[in-house]
Amino acid sequence: MKKSKFLINGMRKHSLPWLMLAPFLILIVIFFFLPIILIAVNAFTDMDSALQWTFNGIDNFKKMLLDPNMPEILKNTFIYVFFTLAINVLFGLVLGLLTSYFIQKESVGLLFRTIWMLPRISPPVVYVLLWLWFFDPSPYGILNSLRALVDLPPGEWLSSNPKTAIVLANGMIGASFGMIIFSSAIKSIPENLFQAAKVDGASQWSIIQDIIIPAIRWPLMFVTMWQLLSLLTSYEYILLLTGGGPMVESEVLSLYSYHKAFESFEYGYGSAVSLVLVVIALGFSAIIWKVFGMKKMMGTSRVE
Amino acid sequence: MKIELKNICKTFNKQSNTINNLDMTINDGEFVALVGPSGCGKSTTMLMIAGIYKPTSGNLYFDGQLVNDLEPKDRNIGMVFQSYALYPHMTVLDNIAFPLKQQKVPKEERYERAKNAADMVHLGHLLDRKPSQLSGGQQQRVALARAIVKKPKVLLLDEPMSNLDARLKIEMREEISRIQKELGITAIMVTHDQEEAMTTADRVAIMKEGELIQYSSPMELYNRPKNYFVAQFIGNPPMNFLKSQLAVKDGKCQFYINDTTVDLNNHLPKIKSHNSIKDIYAGIRPYDLKLGQKGDITLDGVVSLVEPTGHSKMVNVKVGDDRIRFFADPLQKIERGSKITLTASISSIHLFDCESGENLTAETIGEGQDNKLVINS
């Protein structure tokens, strides 16, 4: 009796916050939790274009183990995520340093950053179209025209180096995210620290290494984690650029799940692939959380 | 190291000069304070000496060598910043050793020297801490140790004590003076606190709106302020000013305060015209005013406030429309609202032109005052 009264009082006391949170909570449940639950359930069915739920136990996972494409796809995923992440973070850092430390004039730095942001605000199709044009196998493609200037024969880049192509296209656009985060972090370092370092005799390299990098340690970790997770699960640029081909040479796990579900209409199998991806992503999150001490980062603002 | 500034100008925007034709020499081993109200260009001057700013025009010499285009790292300077600017992710020891690391000093020697510098500022027990784990005073000491560890030729101090509380300020003031004397290093300190400047520096440069107003020893500044600005800036509590008039007639000089006419007889002020009446401020230091009527001039007033400071009482007195302060013996019974008479000797009075602010007092007036002041303080 007393307990229920306490509960009702508590509800009443917190009714306004709950009311305020409700729209957001409903959205999260519908668009974030439900899909994962659906995928998890679907992964144990052999749902196909007939949209029938027939549970088949762990058949999908057995099939995955025996899938002849799987080793190559996993290898592609690893190569794609590793190299794109490297470009994202390192190139983003270089851009951040260039536009906020080496270019001290804010207007010029802002201009450069805006230019690098353009691909982000243009639709992926347009962005990929430019890359398609760049890699075009005909002598009129940008890369081939450039090679023609120095008398080199044209090449069929997208079929000969598909992995390089998807890494470059994703790396370039992803770098702008790191650039924005890093430049704002660099801007927040007190000017005095740079002056002190200069007076103490530090070279440019030493300022970057001893002052800037330690100061933006948390943003660096955050960008690495964020990009890692989004690279694991995103596939739209690959789909548009190479479609995973030729054969499965540039196919990654997330794209494979899309292909299985929406091209072969093997919804059950596609869901199982997605579920594996979710588990991998969760695993990586947990590892990063532990290794980098993300808990500390999430706590308070850490741009020192 | 001798530092010379020749005709230095610095402009940040095209409209006005932040620093205007600054000429200044700082001798080897001297401790110079740059003082002035905020925005007077004292910090800019220091940052130019540090090499962080480049002068727009004019030349800067270190020991006769032109250093206008020398990078800060090549100038062999140590600097303490107002916010200390300690590297937050490094321990105290690494912070102090950082300048040596940049000079590629071997690790062992580097830490040895850093420890010695830390001992010099009494920080030996805090070497493993991070700056965020230190109090303001301790951070200040780290900054000082970092500035002196590479044995620089010049020590620059940018408002080093403005973030400390009053007690710590006095302690650090002594510490800085001691270290400067021990190392025999040329030091320049920027401060807005005239007391800090007077107590630590060998010479004080007073700046206002980008110009050097007066550059002399603390006693000289106190006893012979060049103009009204310096007079009201130096001294704590500030000099009392009474509005008055100066009359010159047939080579005779008189001024009037509060119904009293004071003959200046032999003490002819620096004045060109021979028949004129001028509005002036008569300035008297609070320490030069005494109760009684024995002096050359007397002032009648009403006590408006009594503030005991322990060793004496600071009394606010309303004289006519002006308010003045003086120090009374703590045992003296003075009550708010009572009428009192104050007196001062004529040699302790400074006369300032109301318009130009220039000190009109002839040299002779100041004579004999030095001795008297020594007794007073």
PDB file of N, CA and C in Angstrom, chain A residues 192-193 195-203 206 210-211 214 304, chain B residues 52 73 77 79 81 83 85-87 89 98-99 101-102 146 150:
ATOM      1  N   ASN A 192      47.803  31.145 -25.149  1.00  0.00           N
ATOM      2  CA  ASN A 192      48.984  31.240 -24.287  1.00  0.00           C
ATOM      3  C   ASN A 192      49.880  30.027 -24.363  1.00  0.00           C
ATOM      4  N   LEU A 193      49.268  28.841 -24.516  1.00  0.00           N
ATOM      5  CA  LEU A 193      50.067  27.620 -24.553  1.00  0.00           C
ATOM      6  C   LEU A 193      51.001  27.633 -25.752  1.00  0.00           C
ATOM      7  N   GLN A 195      52.087  30.333 -27.263  1.00  0.00           N
ATOM      8  CA  GLN A 195      53.101  31.366 -27.016  1.00  0.00           C
ATOM      9  C   GLN A 195      54.164  30.842 -26.063  1.00  0.00           C
ATOM     10  N   ALA A 196      53.719  30.159 -25.022  1.00  0.00           N
ATOM     11  CA  ALA A 196      54.671  29.613 -24.052  1.00  0.00           C
ATOM     12  C   ALA A 196      55.594  28.614 -24.742  1.00  0.00           C
ATOM     13  N   ALA A 197      55.020  27.758 -25.573  1.00  0.00           N
ATOM     14  CA  ALA A 197      55.832  26.750 -26.258  1.00  0.00           C
ATOM     15  C   ALA A 197      56.858  27.417 -27.166  1.00  0.00           C
ATOM     16  N   LYS A 198      56.441  28.488 -27.836  1.00  0.00           N
ATOM     17  CA  LYS A 198      57.383  29.185 -28.717  1.00  0.00           C
ATOM     18  C   LYS A 198      58.523  29.792 -27.914  1.00  0.00           C
ATOM     19  N   VAL A 199      58.158  30.419 -26.798  1.00  0.00           N
ATOM     20  CA  VAL A 199      59.189  31.021 -25.952  1.00  0.00           C
ATOM     21  C   VAL A 199      60.118  29.935 -25.404  1.00  0.00           C
ATOM     22  N   ASP A 200      59.538  28.770 -25.106  1.00  0.00           N
ATOM     23  CA  ASP A 200      60.357  27.670 -24.586  1.00  0.00           C
ATOM     24  C   ASP A 200      61.216  27.025 -25.660  1.00  0.00           C
ATOM     25  N   GLY A 201      61.102  27.508 -26.888  1.00  0.00           N
ATOM     26  CA  GLY A 201      61.995  27.031 -27.945  1.00  0.00           C
ATOM     27  C   GLY A 201      61.455  25.870 -28.750  1.00  0.00           C
ATOM     28  N   ALA A 202      60.141  25.631 -28.707  1.00  0.00           N
ATOM     29  CA  ALA A 202      59.587  24.476 -29.406  1.00  0.00           C
ATOM     30  C   ALA A 202      59.496  24.725 -30.908  1.00  0.00           C
ATOM     31  N   SER A 203      59.807  23.682 -31.692  1.00  0.00           N
ATOM     32  CA  SER A 203      59.641  23.763 -33.145  1.00  0.00           C
ATOM     33  C   SER A 203      58.178  23.492 -33.480  1.00  0.00           C
ATOM     34  N   SER A 206      57.251  19.997 -32.747  1.00  0.00           N
ATOM     35  CA  SER A 206      57.126  19.747 -31.319  1.00  0.00           C
ATOM     36  C   SER A 206      55.833  20.340 -30.770  1.00  0.00           C
ATOM     37  N   ASP A 210      53.643  17.810 -28.935  1.00  0.00           N
ATOM     38  CA  ASP A 210      53.622  17.940 -27.474  1.00  0.00           C
ATOM     39  C   ASP A 210      52.468  18.782 -26.946  1.00  0.00           C
ATOM     40  N   ILE A 211      51.903  19.645 -27.766  1.00  0.00           N
ATOM     41  CA  ILE A 211      50.827  20.519 -27.276  1.00  0.00           C
ATOM     42  C   ILE A 211      49.492  20.128 -27.906  1.00  0.00           C
ATOM     43  N   PRO A 214      48.210  15.986 -27.594  1.00  0.00           N
ATOM     44  CA  PRO A 214      47.690  15.636 -26.265  1.00  0.00           C
ATOM     45  C   PRO A 214      46.415  16.395 -25.908  1.00  0.00           C
ATOM     46  N   GLU A 304      41.129  20.099 -23.173  1.00  0.00           N
ATOM     47  CA  GLU A 304      41.873  20.780 -22.105  1.00  0.00           C
ATOM     48  C   GLU A 304      42.519  22.055 -22.642  1.00  0.00           C
TER      49      GLU A 304
ATOM     50  N   ILE B  52      56.887  37.407 -29.938  1.00  0.00           N
ATOM     51  CA  ILE B  52      55.598  36.851 -30.366  1.00  0.00           C
ATOM     52  C   ILE B  52      54.905  37.843 -31.300  1.00  0.00           C
ATOM     53  N   LYS B  73      61.924  31.418 -30.176  1.00  0.00           N
ATOM     54  CA  LYS B  73      62.732  30.285 -29.695  1.00  0.00           C
ATOM     55  C   LYS B  73      64.220  30.560 -29.821  1.00  0.00           C
ATOM     56  N   ILE B  77      64.932  33.538 -24.105  1.00  0.00           N
ATOM     57  CA  ILE B  77      64.160  34.251 -23.100  1.00  0.00           C
ATOM     58  C   ILE B  77      63.345  33.236 -22.292  1.00  0.00           C
ATOM     59  N   MET B  79      59.709  33.110 -19.974  1.00  0.00           N
ATOM     60  CA  MET B  79      58.542  33.962 -19.770  1.00  0.00           C
ATOM     61  C   MET B  79      57.532  33.294 -18.841  1.00  0.00           C
ATOM     62  N   PHE B  81      53.585  33.567 -17.884  1.00  0.00           N
ATOM     63  CA  PHE B  81      52.357  34.159 -18.399  1.00  0.00           C
ATOM     64  C   PHE B  81      51.372  34.410 -17.270  1.00  0.00           C
ATOM     65  N   SER B  83      48.264  33.630 -17.119  1.00  0.00           N
ATOM     66  CA  SER B  83      47.487  32.425 -16.816  1.00  0.00           C
ATOM     67  C   SER B  83      48.404  31.239 -16.585  1.00  0.00           C
ATOM     68  N   ALA B  85      49.995  29.333 -18.274  1.00  0.00           N
ATOM     69  CA  ALA B  85      50.183  28.556 -19.510  1.00  0.00           C
ATOM     70  C   ALA B  85      51.015  27.299 -19.281  1.00  0.00           C
ATOM     71  N   LEU B  86      50.680  26.545 -18.255  1.00  0.00           N
ATOM     72  CA  LEU B  86      51.366  25.261 -18.041  1.00  0.00           C
ATOM     73  C   LEU B  86      50.763  24.233 -18.994  1.00  0.00           C
ATOM     74  N   TYR B  87      51.595  23.281 -19.420  1.00  0.00           N
ATOM     75  CA  TYR B  87      51.085  22.249 -20.325  1.00  0.00           C
ATOM     76  C   TYR B  87      50.282  21.253 -19.500  1.00  0.00           C
ATOM     77  N   HIS B  89      48.815  18.379 -19.762  1.00  0.00           N
ATOM     78  CA  HIS B  89      48.940  16.920 -19.756  1.00  0.00           C
ATOM     79  C   HIS B  89      50.302  16.450 -19.251  1.00  0.00           C
ATOM     80  N   PHE B  98      60.596  20.989 -20.120  1.00  0.00           N
ATOM     81  CA  PHE B  98      60.222  21.153 -21.534  1.00  0.00           C
ATOM     82  C   PHE B  98      61.177  22.051 -22.336  1.00  0.00           C
ATOM     83  N   PRO B  99      61.563  23.224 -21.812  1.00  0.00           N
ATOM     84  CA  PRO B  99      62.499  24.062 -22.584  1.00  0.00           C
ATOM     85  C   PRO B  99      63.836  23.361 -22.828  1.00  0.00           C
ATOM     86  N   LYS B 101      64.221  20.089 -23.082  1.00  0.00           N
ATOM     87  CA  LYS B 101      63.965  19.045 -24.082  1.00  0.00           C
ATOM     88  C   LYS B 101      64.082  19.644 -25.479  1.00  0.00           C
ATOM     89  N   GLN B 102      63.597  20.878 -25.618  1.00  0.00           N
ATOM     90  CA  GLN B 102      63.673  21.533 -26.929  1.00  0.00           C
ATOM     91  C   GLN B 102      65.115  21.848 -27.316  1.00  0.00           C
ATOM     92  N   ARG B 146      59.933  26.959 -14.886  1.00  0.00           N
ATOM     93  CA  ARG B 146      60.053  26.653 -16.309  1.00  0.00           C
ATOM     94  C   ARG B 146      60.723  27.803 -17.050  1.00  0.00           C
ATOM     95  N   LYS B 150      66.241  27.121 -18.334  1.00  0.00           N
ATOM     96  CA  LYS B 150      67.259  27.085 -19.393  1.00  0.00           C
ATOM     97  C   LYS B 150      68.264  28.220 -19.248  1.00  0.00           C
TER      98      LYS B 150
END
